[in-house]
Short mmCIF file of C-alpha atoms in Angstrom, two decimals:
data_model
loop_
_atom_site.label_atom_id
_atom_site.label_comp_id
_atom_site.label_asym_id
_atom_site.label_seq_id
_atom_site.Cartn_x
_atom_site.Cartn_y
_atom_site.Cartn_z
CA MET E 449 81.44 77.69 78.65
CA GLN E 450 83.60 77.12 75.55
CA PRO E 451 87.26 76.28 76.24
CA LYS E 452 88.45 79.42 74.41
CA ALA E 453 86.11 81.63 76.34
CA SER E 454 87.17 80.10 79.67
CA ILE E 455 90.83 80.63 78.79
CA ALA E 456 90.06 84.24 77.99
CA VAL E 457 88.32 84.64 81.34
CA LEU E 458 91.25 83.01 83.10
CA VAL E 459 93.71 85.34 81.34
CA LEU E 460 91.60 88.34 82.31
CA LEU E 461 91.41 87.12 85.88
CA LEU E 462 95.16 86.60 86.08
CA LEU E 463 95.74 90.00 84.53
CA HIS E 464 93.43 91.57 87.06
CA VAL E 465 95.18 89.87 89.95
CA THR E 466 98.60 90.95 88.62
CA LEU E 467 97.53 94.56 88.16
CA ALA E 468 95.89 94.74 91.54
CA GLN E 469 98.90 93.27 93.32
CA PRO E 470 100.73 96.42 94.44
CA GLU E 471 97.62 97.52 96.31
CA THR E 472 96.67 94.26 97.93
CA SER E 473 99.40 91.68 98.26
CA ALA E 474 102.95 92.15 99.52
CA ARG E 475 103.00 93.34 103.11
CA PRO E 476 105.88 93.54 105.60
CA THR E 477 106.54 90.36 107.60
CA PRO E 478 105.28 89.98 111.19
CA GLU E 479 108.82 90.69 112.43
CA SER E 480 109.19 93.85 110.33
CA LEU E 481 105.83 95.13 111.53
CA ALA E 482 106.42 94.34 115.19
CA ARG E 483 110.03 95.43 115.74
CA PRO E 484 109.32 99.20 115.65
CA CYS E 485 106.74 98.69 118.45
CA LEU E 486 109.52 97.52 120.78
CA ALA E 487 110.98 101.04 120.99
CA CYS E 488 108.21 101.65 123.56
CA HIS E 489 106.75 98.22 124.35
CA THR E 490 109.87 96.64 125.84
CA PRO E 491 109.57 93.34 127.66
CA THR E 492 110.68 94.89 130.96
CA ASP E 493 108.86 98.17 131.54
CA ARG E 494 105.13 97.67 131.87
CA LYS E 495 104.08 100.28 134.40
CA THR E 496 102.82 102.79 131.87
CA ILE E 497 103.22 101.14 128.49
CA PRO E 498 101.55 97.72 128.25
CA LEU E 499 103.51 94.56 127.57
CA LEU E 500 102.68 93.02 124.20
CA PHE E 501 104.66 89.80 124.50
CA ALA E 502 102.54 86.66 124.84
CA LYS E 503 99.36 88.69 124.38
CA PRO E 504 96.44 86.61 123.01
CA GLU E 505 96.05 87.25 119.29
CA ARG E 506 92.39 88.20 119.46
CA ASP E 507 92.94 90.79 122.20
CA PHE E 508 95.73 92.38 120.23
CA THR E 509 93.86 92.73 116.92
CA LYS E 510 90.71 93.90 118.67
CA ALA E 511 92.61 96.63 120.53
CA MET E 512 94.37 97.80 117.38
CA ARG E 513 91.08 98.02 115.45
CA GLN E 514 89.51 99.98 118.30
CA PHE E 515 92.45 102.41 118.36
CA ARG E 516 92.29 102.84 114.60
CA ASP E 517 88.53 103.48 114.62
CA ASP E 518 88.76 105.82 117.65
CA GLN E 519 86.54 103.53 119.74
CA ARG E 520 89.21 103.43 122.40
CA SER E 521 91.29 106.39 123.48
CA ALA E 522 95.03 106.37 124.07
CA SER E 523 97.89 108.84 124.14
CA VAL E 524 99.41 107.80 120.82
CA MET E 525 97.98 104.44 119.71
CA ASN E 526 95.09 105.99 117.74
CA ARG E 527 97.58 107.84 115.55
CA ILE E 528 99.80 104.79 115.13
CA ALA E 529 97.04 102.24 114.45
CA ARG E 530 95.80 104.28 111.47
CA GLY E 531 99.06 103.49 109.67
CA TYR E 532 98.30 99.78 109.23
CA ARG E 533 95.89 97.44 107.48
CA ASP E 534 93.75 94.78 109.14
CA GLU E 535 96.06 92.00 107.94
CA ASP E 536 99.03 93.83 109.51
CA PHE E 537 97.33 93.71 112.91
CA GLY E 538 96.96 89.93 112.51
CA ASN E 539 100.63 89.58 111.59
CA MET E 540 101.82 91.69 114.52
CA ALA E 541 99.59 89.66 116.82
CA LYS E 542 101.22 86.43 115.56
CA TYR E 543 104.68 87.82 116.32
CA PHE E 544 103.83 88.78 119.89
CA ARG E 545 101.80 85.63 120.65
CA ASN E 546 104.75 83.46 119.71
CA ARG E 547 107.27 85.27 121.85
CA ASP E 548 107.57 85.24 125.54
CA ARG E 549 110.03 87.99 126.41
CA SER E 550 112.72 87.99 123.77
CA PRO E 551 112.40 90.58 120.99
CA ARG E 552 114.19 88.97 118.00
CA MET R 1083 117.68 74.34 117.88
CA THR R 1084 117.90 73.32 121.49
CA MET R 1085 118.77 75.84 124.16
CA ASP R 1086 122.09 74.15 124.86
CA ARG R 1087 123.12 74.28 121.29
CA ARG R 1088 122.01 77.88 120.93
CA ALA R 1089 123.87 78.86 124.07
CA PHE R 1090 126.92 77.03 122.81
CA LEU R 1091 126.82 78.79 119.46
CA LYS R 1092 126.34 82.11 121.19
CA THR R 1093 129.38 81.50 123.34
CA LEU R 1094 131.35 80.33 120.35
CA GLY R 1095 130.29 83.46 118.47
CA ALA R 1096 131.36 85.68 121.32
CA VAL R 1097 134.68 83.89 121.71
CA SER R 1098 135.57 83.88 118.04
CA ALA R 1099 134.52 87.48 117.67
CA SER R 1100 136.63 88.53 120.61
CA PHE R 1101 139.83 86.57 120.22
CA LEU R 1102 140.23 85.03 116.80
CA PRO R 1103 141.55 86.98 113.85
CA ALA R 1104 138.99 87.72 111.19
CA ILE R 1105 138.10 84.61 109.24
CA ALA R 1106 136.69 84.38 105.78
CA ARG R 1107 132.94 84.29 105.45
CA ALA R 1108 131.67 80.73 105.51
CA LYS R 1109 128.37 78.97 105.96
CA SER R 1110 128.07 77.13 109.25
CA PRO R 1111 126.54 73.64 109.43
CA MET R 1112 123.31 75.28 110.61
CA GLY R 1113 123.02 77.04 107.28
CA GLN R 1114 123.48 80.34 109.05
CA SER R 1115 126.04 82.78 107.88
CA LYS R 1116 129.13 83.71 109.83
CA ALA R 1117 129.45 86.98 108.02
CA ARG R 1118 131.43 89.78 109.60
CA ILE R 1119 129.42 92.93 110.08
CA ILE R 1120 131.07 96.16 111.21
CA VAL R 1121 128.78 98.80 112.65
CA VAL R 1122 130.39 102.23 112.87
CA GLY R 1123 128.89 104.76 115.27
CA GLY R 1124 127.47 103.75 118.65
CA GLY R 1125 124.57 106.17 118.88
CA TYR R 1126 120.97 105.03 118.88
CA GLY R 1127 121.15 103.86 115.25
CA GLY R 1128 124.40 101.92 115.54
CA ALA R 1129 123.68 100.38 118.93
CA THR R 1130 120.24 99.18 117.80
CA THR R 1131 121.73 97.71 114.61
CA ALA R 1132 124.40 95.79 116.51
CA LYS R 1133 121.90 94.41 119.03
CA TYR R 1134 119.28 93.38 116.47
CA LEU R 1135 121.85 91.80 114.15
CA LYS R 1136 122.76 89.46 117.00
CA LEU R 1137 119.12 88.91 118.01
CA ILE R 1138 118.10 88.02 114.47
CA ASP R 1139 121.17 85.92 113.64
CA PRO R 1140 123.35 85.05 116.65
CA SER R 1141 125.96 83.45 114.40
CA LEU R 1142 126.96 86.78 112.85
CA GLN R 1143 130.22 88.37 113.96
CA VAL R 1144 129.10 91.84 114.90
CA THR R 1145 131.60 94.57 115.80
CA LEU R 1146 130.50 97.99 117.03
CA VAL R 1147 133.04 100.77 116.57
CA HIS R 1148 132.64 103.89 118.66
CA ARG R 1149 134.92 106.75 119.71
CA GLU R 1150 134.24 106.31 123.43
CA TRP R 1151 133.43 103.43 125.73
CA ARG R 1152 130.19 105.18 126.60
CA TYR R 1153 127.61 107.20 124.76
CA LEU R 1154 125.97 110.45 125.76
CA SER R 1155 122.31 110.52 124.74
CA CYS R 1156 121.12 113.53 122.76
CA PRO R 1157 117.45 112.89 123.62
CA GLY R 1158 117.10 114.20 127.15
CA SER R 1159 119.95 116.73 126.86
CA ASN R 1160 117.53 119.68 126.99
CA GLU R 1161 116.40 118.42 130.39
CA VAL R 1162 120.01 118.48 131.56
CA ILE R 1163 120.53 122.02 130.23
CA ALA R 1164 117.45 123.09 132.23
CA GLU R 1165 118.79 121.28 135.32
CA LEU R 1166 115.86 118.88 135.53
CA ARG R 1167 118.34 116.00 135.26
CA THR R 1168 122.05 115.59 135.77
CA ALA R 1169 124.44 114.77 132.93
CA GLY R 1170 125.02 111.25 134.29
CA TRP R 1171 121.45 110.40 133.37
CA LEU R 1172 122.34 110.80 129.68
CA ARG R 1173 125.16 108.26 129.80
CA ARG R 1174 124.58 104.95 128.04
CA SER R 1175 126.82 101.94 128.46
CA TYR R 1176 127.62 99.25 125.87
CA ASP R 1177 128.15 96.59 128.54
CA THR R 1178 124.87 94.76 127.94
CA LEU R 1179 125.37 94.75 124.18
CA ALA R 1180 128.72 93.03 124.74
CA ARG R 1181 127.82 90.72 127.63
CA ARG R 1182 124.30 89.65 126.87
CA HIS R 1183 124.22 89.97 123.11
CA GLY R 1184 127.79 89.08 122.11
CA VAL R 1185 128.58 92.30 120.27
CA ARG R 1186 132.31 92.90 120.01
CA LEU R 1187 133.22 96.46 120.98
CA VAL R 1188 136.07 98.39 119.43
CA ARG R 1189 136.96 101.81 120.70
CA GLY R 1190 138.33 103.91 117.91
CA ASP R 1191 137.81 106.64 115.41
CA ALA R 1192 136.94 105.25 111.99
CA THR R 1193 138.67 107.42 109.41
CA HIS R 1194 138.30 105.42 106.22
CA VAL R 1195 135.95 102.87 104.69
CA ASP R 1196 137.28 100.80 101.80
CA ALA R 1197 134.18 99.21 100.33
CA GLN R 1198 136.00 97.32 97.58
CA ARG R 1199 138.37 95.56 99.93
CA GLY R 1200 135.85 95.41 102.73
CA LEU R 1201 137.85 97.30 105.34
CA VAL R 1202 137.08 99.89 107.97
CA VAL R 1203 140.29 101.67 108.94
CA LEU R 1204 140.69 103.40 112.30
CA ARG R 1205 142.84 106.44 113.08
CA ASP R 1206 145.45 104.18 114.72
CA GLN R 1207 145.58 102.18 111.44
CA THR R 1208 143.70 99.19 112.84
CA ARG R 1209 141.98 97.48 109.92
CA LEU R 1210 138.64 95.83 110.51
CA PRO R 1211 137.55 93.52 107.68
CA PHE R 1212 133.84 93.21 106.88
CA ASP R 1213 131.41 91.47 104.60
CA ARG R 1214 128.93 94.30 105.09
CA ALA R 1215 129.34 97.57 106.95
CA VAL R 1216 126.62 99.66 108.57
CA LEU R 1217 127.46 103.32 109.15
CA SER R 1218 125.53 105.36 111.65
CA PRO R 1219 127.79 108.44 111.62
CA GLY R 1220 125.25 110.99 112.85
CA ILE R 1221 125.61 114.63 111.92
CA GLY R 1222 128.34 117.08 111.10
CA PHE R 1223 128.09 120.85 111.25
CA ARG R 1224 128.34 123.21 108.29
CA TRP R 1225 130.82 125.57 109.89
CA ASP R 1226 130.85 127.79 106.80
CA ALA R 1227 127.09 128.39 106.74
CA LEU R 1228 126.80 131.32 109.18
CA GLU R 1229 129.35 134.14 109.20
CA GLY R 1230 131.00 134.57 112.57
CA TYR R 1231 130.13 131.15 113.95
CA ASP R 1232 132.64 128.35 113.48
CA GLU R 1233 133.94 125.42 115.48
CA GLU R 1234 136.29 127.61 117.51
CA THR R 1235 133.49 130.05 118.36
CA SER R 1236 131.35 127.13 119.51
CA ARG R 1237 133.79 126.52 122.37
CA LEU R 1238 132.71 129.86 123.84
CA LEU R 1239 129.17 130.08 122.49
CA PRO R 1240 127.96 126.48 122.58
CA HIS R 1241 125.71 124.81 120.04
CA ALA R 1242 125.02 122.09 122.62
CA TRP R 1243 123.65 119.94 119.83
CA GLN R 1244 125.89 117.00 120.70
CA GLY R 1245 128.57 116.07 123.19
CA ALA R 1246 128.80 116.32 126.96
CA THR R 1247 131.12 119.34 127.00
CA GLN R 1248 128.79 121.42 124.87
CA VAL R 1249 125.70 120.51 126.88
CA GLU R 1250 127.47 121.32 130.15
CA LEU R 1251 128.78 124.63 128.82
CA LEU R 1252 125.31 125.87 127.89
CA ARG R 1253 123.91 124.73 131.25
CA LYS R 1254 126.61 126.62 133.14
CA GLN R 1255 126.22 129.79 131.07
CA LEU R 1256 122.49 129.76 131.68
CA ARG R 1257 123.04 129.38 135.38
CA ALA R 1258 125.56 132.25 135.45
CA MET R 1259 123.46 134.63 133.35
CA ARG R 1260 122.70 138.07 134.85
CA LYS R 1261 119.22 138.69 136.24
CA GLY R 1262 116.82 139.82 133.55
CA GLY R 1263 119.22 138.77 130.77
CA THR R 1264 118.37 137.53 127.29
CA VAL R 1265 118.94 134.04 125.94
CA ILE R 1266 119.04 133.73 122.16
CA ILE R 1267 118.67 130.43 120.36
CA VAL R 1268 119.54 130.55 116.66
CA ALA R 1269 117.57 127.66 115.16
CA PRO R 1270 119.05 125.71 112.23
CA PRO R 1271 117.71 125.49 108.67
CA ASN R 1272 116.13 122.21 107.47
CA PRO R 1273 117.03 119.40 107.47
CA TYR R 1274 118.63 118.85 110.85
CA ARG R 1275 118.76 116.43 113.79
CA CYS R 1276 115.63 116.50 115.96
CA PRO R 1277 113.23 118.99 114.29
CA PRO R 1278 111.35 119.90 117.52
CA GLY R 1279 114.60 120.04 119.54
CA PRO R 1280 115.31 123.80 119.41
CA TYR R 1281 111.75 124.55 120.53
CA GLU R 1282 111.80 121.99 123.32
CA ARG R 1283 115.08 123.60 124.41
CA ALA R 1284 113.47 127.06 124.39
CA SER R 1285 110.59 125.68 126.49
CA LEU R 1286 112.76 123.99 129.09
CA ILE R 1287 115.14 126.97 129.34
CA ALA R 1288 112.04 129.12 129.95
CA HIS R 1289 111.03 126.66 132.65
CA TYR R 1290 114.45 127.09 134.28
CA LEU R 1291 114.35 130.90 133.96
CA LYS R 1292 110.83 131.12 135.35
CA ARG R 1293 112.12 129.57 138.57
CA HIS R 1294 115.59 131.13 138.81
CA ASN R 1295 115.58 134.28 136.70
CA PRO R 1296 111.96 135.26 136.12
CA ARG R 1297 112.58 138.62 134.41
CA ALA R 1298 114.80 137.00 131.76
CA LYS R 1299 113.70 136.65 128.14
CA LEU R 1300 114.29 134.12 125.40
CA LEU R 1301 114.39 134.83 121.67
CA ILE R 1302 114.42 132.22 118.94
CA LEU R 1303 115.88 133.56 115.69
CA ASP R 1304 114.73 131.17 113.02
CA PRO R 1305 115.85 130.94 109.40
CA LYS R 1306 112.60 129.03 108.79
CA THR R 1307 109.01 130.26 108.61
CA GLN R 1308 107.48 127.28 110.38
CA PHE R 1309 108.59 124.44 112.64
CA SER R 1310 107.67 121.03 114.01
CA LYS R 1311 104.59 120.88 116.31
CA GLN R 1312 104.38 124.68 115.95
CA ALA R 1313 100.76 125.21 117.03
CA LEU R 1314 101.27 122.97 120.06
CA PHE R 1315 104.47 124.77 121.09
CA LEU R 1316 102.94 128.23 120.66
CA LYS R 1317 99.92 127.19 122.73
CA GLY R 1318 102.21 125.74 125.41
CA TRP R 1319 104.34 128.89 125.61
CA GLU R 1320 101.19 130.95 126.04
CA ASP R 1321 99.95 128.61 128.80
CA LEU R 1322 103.23 128.16 130.66
CA TYR R 1323 105.52 131.11 129.90
CA PRO R 1324 103.40 134.07 128.81
CA GLY R 1325 105.52 136.90 127.39
CA MET R 1326 108.78 135.07 127.97
CA ILE R 1327 109.54 133.35 124.64
CA GLU R 1328 109.57 135.23 121.36
CA TRP R 1329 109.87 133.32 118.09
CA ILE R 1330 111.20 135.46 115.25
CA PRO R 1331 110.89 133.64 111.90
CA SER R 1332 112.64 134.71 108.69
CA SER R 1333 109.29 135.99 107.40
CA LYS R 1334 109.53 138.71 110.04
CA GLU R 1335 113.20 139.70 110.10
CA GLY R 1336 114.66 137.96 107.07
CA ALA R 1337 117.58 135.56 107.14
CA VAL R 1338 119.98 135.19 110.06
CA GLU R 1339 123.03 136.81 108.45
CA ARG R 1340 125.94 136.82 110.86
CA VAL R 1341 127.09 136.49 114.43
CA GLU R 1342 129.44 138.86 116.24
CA PRO R 1343 130.85 136.50 118.86
CA SER R 1344 132.72 139.07 120.94
CA ARG R 1345 129.56 141.15 121.55
CA ARG R 1346 127.20 138.14 121.37
CA VAL R 1347 125.16 139.96 118.75
CA VAL R 1348 123.16 138.22 116.03
CA HIS R 1349 122.41 140.17 112.87
CA THR R 1350 119.33 139.34 110.85
CA GLU R 1351 118.51 140.94 107.51
CA PHE R 1352 116.40 143.65 109.16
CA GLY R 1353 117.61 143.80 112.74
CA GLN R 1354 120.12 142.83 115.41
CA HIS R 1355 119.80 141.23 118.82
CA ARG R 1356 122.21 141.14 121.73
CA ALA R 1357 122.33 138.02 123.87
CA ASP R 1358 123.63 137.33 127.35
CA VAL R 1359 123.65 133.63 126.54
CA LEU R 1360 123.91 132.77 122.86
CA ASN R 1361 123.14 129.28 121.61
CA VAL R 1362 123.68 128.88 117.87
CA ILE R 1363 122.51 125.55 116.46
CA PRO R 1364 124.40 125.37 113.14
CA ALA R 1365 123.24 124.08 109.78
CA GLN R 1366 123.97 120.38 109.45
CA LYS R 1367 125.07 117.60 107.12
CA ALA R 1368 125.92 113.90 107.43
CA GLY R 1369 128.72 113.00 109.85
CA VAL R 1370 132.26 113.44 108.55
CA LEU R 1371 132.90 109.72 107.98
CA ALA R 1372 130.01 109.57 105.49
CA GLU R 1373 131.60 112.41 103.57
CA ILE R 1374 135.09 110.85 103.56
CA ALA R 1375 133.68 107.49 102.48
CA GLY R 1376 131.94 109.09 99.49
CA LEU R 1377 128.46 108.24 100.70
CA THR R 1378 126.99 111.76 100.53
CA ASP R 1379 125.36 113.49 97.57
CA ASP R 1380 125.04 117.22 96.72
CA THR R 1381 122.76 117.74 99.70
CA GLY R 1382 125.49 116.65 102.12
CA TRP R 1383 123.38 113.67 103.27
CA CYS R 1384 123.47 109.99 102.24
CA PRO R 1385 121.00 108.63 99.69
CA VAL R 1386 119.90 105.04 100.47
CA ASP R 1387 117.47 102.35 99.34
CA PRO R 1388 115.04 102.39 102.28
CA ARG R 1389 114.25 98.67 101.91
CA SER R 1390 117.71 97.82 103.24
CA PHE R 1391 119.35 101.22 103.92
CA THR R 1392 122.03 100.23 101.41
CA SER R 1393 123.88 103.27 100.11
CA SER R 1394 122.83 104.39 96.64
CA LYS R 1395 126.44 105.46 96.10
CA ILE R 1396 128.48 102.47 97.31
CA PRO R 1397 127.20 98.87 97.27
CA GLY R 1398 127.74 96.76 100.38
CA ILE R 1399 127.63 99.78 102.71
CA HIS R 1400 124.51 100.68 104.68
CA VAL R 1401 123.80 104.11 106.14
CA ILE R 1402 121.18 104.69 108.80
CA GLY R 1403 120.08 107.38 111.23
CA ASP R 1404 120.46 111.13 110.96
CA ALA R 1405 123.08 110.85 108.19
CA CYS R 1406 120.81 109.11 105.68
CA ILE R 1407 118.05 110.54 103.53
CA ALA R 1408 114.96 108.65 104.66
CA SER R 1409 112.37 111.30 103.92
CA PRO R 1410 109.60 111.74 104.88
CA MET R 1411 111.00 110.42 108.19
CA PRO R 1412 112.53 113.12 110.38
CA LYS R 1413 116.06 112.84 111.79
CA SER R 1414 115.48 111.46 115.28
CA ALA R 1415 116.74 108.75 117.60
CA PHE R 1416 113.39 106.97 117.28
CA ALA R 1417 113.61 107.03 113.48
CA ALA R 1418 117.22 105.78 113.67
CA ASN R 1419 116.06 102.90 115.90
CA SER R 1420 113.39 101.88 113.39
CA GLN R 1421 115.80 102.20 110.47
CA ALA R 1422 118.39 100.15 112.35
CA LYS R 1423 115.92 97.27 112.74
CA VAL R 1424 115.07 97.36 109.02
CA CYS R 1425 118.77 97.50 108.19
CA ALA R 1426 119.71 94.65 110.55
CA ALA R 1427 117.01 92.38 109.11
CA ALA R 1428 118.07 93.29 105.56
CA VAL R 1429 121.74 92.60 106.30
CA VAL R 1430 120.84 89.11 107.56
CA GLU R 1431 118.88 88.43 104.36
CA LEU R 1432 121.58 89.85 102.09
CA VAL R 1433 124.48 87.89 103.60
CA ASN R 1434 122.38 84.77 103.01
CA ASP R 1435 121.75 85.81 99.40
CA ARG R 1436 118.07 86.47 99.99
CA PRO R 1437 116.23 89.70 99.14
CA PRO R 1438 115.28 91.96 102.08
CA SER R 1439 111.64 91.90 103.12
CA LEU R 1440 109.46 95.00 103.01
CA PRO R 1441 110.23 97.65 105.64
CA SER R 1442 107.84 99.00 108.24
CA LEU R 1443 108.89 101.94 110.40
CA ILE R 1444 107.64 104.28 113.11
CA ASN R 1445 108.78 107.64 114.36
CA HIS R 1446 107.45 109.05 117.61
CA CYS R 1447 108.99 112.14 119.17
CA TYR R 1448 108.05 113.62 122.52
CA SER R 1449 108.94 117.17 123.49
CA PHE R 1450 108.77 118.40 127.06
CA LEU R 1451 107.56 121.97 127.58
CA SER R 1452 107.82 121.51 131.34
CA PRO R 1453 108.29 118.40 133.50
CA ASP R 1454 104.53 117.78 133.49
CA TYR R 1455 103.66 119.06 130.06
CA ALA R 1456 104.67 117.18 126.90
CA ILE R 1457 103.53 116.95 123.28
CA SER R 1458 104.35 114.45 120.56
CA VAL R 1459 104.43 113.85 116.84
CA THR R 1460 104.02 110.45 115.22
CA GLY R 1461 104.47 108.84 111.83
CA VAL R 1462 104.10 105.32 110.46
CA TYR R 1463 106.02 104.57 107.27
CA GLU R 1464 106.25 101.88 104.62
CA TYR R 1465 107.90 101.45 101.23
CA SER R 1466 106.16 102.89 98.20
CA GLU R 1467 106.93 100.78 95.12
CA LYS R 1468 105.70 103.63 92.92
CA ASP R 1469 107.98 106.31 94.35
CA ARG R 1470 110.80 103.97 95.39
CA GLU R 1471 111.01 105.71 98.74
CA LEU R 1472 109.31 105.66 102.11
CA ALA R 1473 105.77 107.00 102.42
CA ALA R 1474 103.85 107.92 105.55
CA THR R 1475 100.72 105.84 106.04
CA SER R 1476 99.73 107.81 109.12
CA THR R 1477 100.97 110.99 110.78
CA GLY R 1478 99.64 112.95 113.70
CA GLU R 1479 100.37 115.20 116.65
CA THR R 1480 99.04 115.41 120.19
CA PRO R 1481 95.45 116.63 119.76
CA MET R 1482 95.05 120.27 120.87
CA ASP R 1483 92.60 119.23 123.62
CA ALA R 1484 94.68 116.27 124.86
CA ASP R 1485 96.02 115.86 128.39
CA ARG R 1486 99.64 117.14 128.33
CA ALA R 1487 100.41 115.65 131.77
CA ARG R 1488 99.51 112.21 130.41
CA GLU R 1489 101.82 112.83 127.45
CA ALA R 1490 104.59 113.72 129.93
CA LYS R 1491 104.00 110.48 131.84
CA TYR R 1492 104.26 108.47 128.60
CA ALA R 1493 107.30 110.48 127.51
CA ARG R 1494 109.14 109.44 130.68
CA ALA R 1495 108.07 105.82 130.22
CA TRP R 1496 109.34 105.96 126.65
CA GLN R 1497 112.73 107.28 127.80
CA ARG R 1498 113.09 104.22 130.05
CA SER R 1499 111.83 101.72 127.45
CA PHE R 1500 113.87 103.16 124.63
CA ALA R 1501 117.12 102.90 126.58
CA ILE R 1502 116.32 99.21 127.11
CA ASP R 1503 115.41 98.52 123.47
CA VAL R 1504 118.65 100.09 122.24
CA PHE R 1505 121.28 99.46 124.92
CA GLY R 1506 119.62 96.78 127.10
#
């Protein structure tokens, strides 16, 4: 490929990435995503509502995908899971895996 | 940071916040800020903000200003009116916020916020200096919105939309009502605190009447033509209280025009109804402090940037909870809790001269129709760059065929968890 042509391709690529950004890139942090969950999933009450702290990452993301895709039934989690993207599930999972009992 | 050091800093934070006069904002050796944050209003929004500010950055000096040493929960108050719970169950204490989290508590009535000088002034002239202030002032009532119903009238004909006295008054009136009497609830126009609240109240009052006064009737006079979780409520009333609750929307009888307090008569455009127990839930606006501080717009509510809940009117002041405009989120304790967490995180970033990260919020509201029958509405929200406001990425209600007893079980679990997340 000629240098000029490759620069043109690069410019187009960059342009594409920039334009596509609002749809694909910036997402809330793991903390921002996880904190609203704690209004129900507190570290202390686990009789009815499951504890999420220290949950293995893979279990968490799998459960959230199943809720979202209606492969697993719940009282409210199906409705909630539909509000997030796959990468959000991964980020929430990271937050909970890394914390024992303290919300932060 | 080691545990010892963290514990030491926590203690130091608590000590300096409690006993030392306000000191100028300075960076600590840890690079954390020692900014002074004043949170005004100790409801669900304010209490959550204070707690999460300390959880996220223990070095902050966080002061929570509230009128009383305790708080009376609004969620759950319909259960007290229907005598399913006693009023003591609604009480929330700030002890854990102070003891475990190092929040400094100030009892007082904030009457003035001076954003330029960074001062919250209390009624007794105490001046509390701040680097950033978070206001969670709740709601105020539009006493001029309905002829014949003002603050004085509400002492006889309770709104019971906040405060222990009001809730107790309605409960007692219900209990004393003649056999076969009529309860009238006048529902408020949008927007107002707790959209499904008037209809949950109607349901639980019907539950009470069914047991204690089975020939009694309940009317809801509504200035609206539709309401939150409507299909689910109507189905529930049919299942649980057939013929007992009548909902009269403005499309049927026109606007609710005036109240005659002495005869307990409510006049609509095309009719009039006499009540034995009359519960008028007035039109609402942001709490009075928001108004005084100049944080409200023409709507009577407070416009904010939902990435940080910073006021659009006054920089350096944040407004969360029922008082702020966070549409499409409803005005609820759950929404206030989510907004408080976004606000707390944003305050920590802003005092360290960093931009706030993107917000993510949830609202989830349960309504009881009886102790074993509940329904819910849910929304997940994020920031829309395009519209510069929050947008719902998912919303939903209890499916029509869902198990209402299971919803009730989860609703009770949520009540326990939520108290812990906010006040625990």
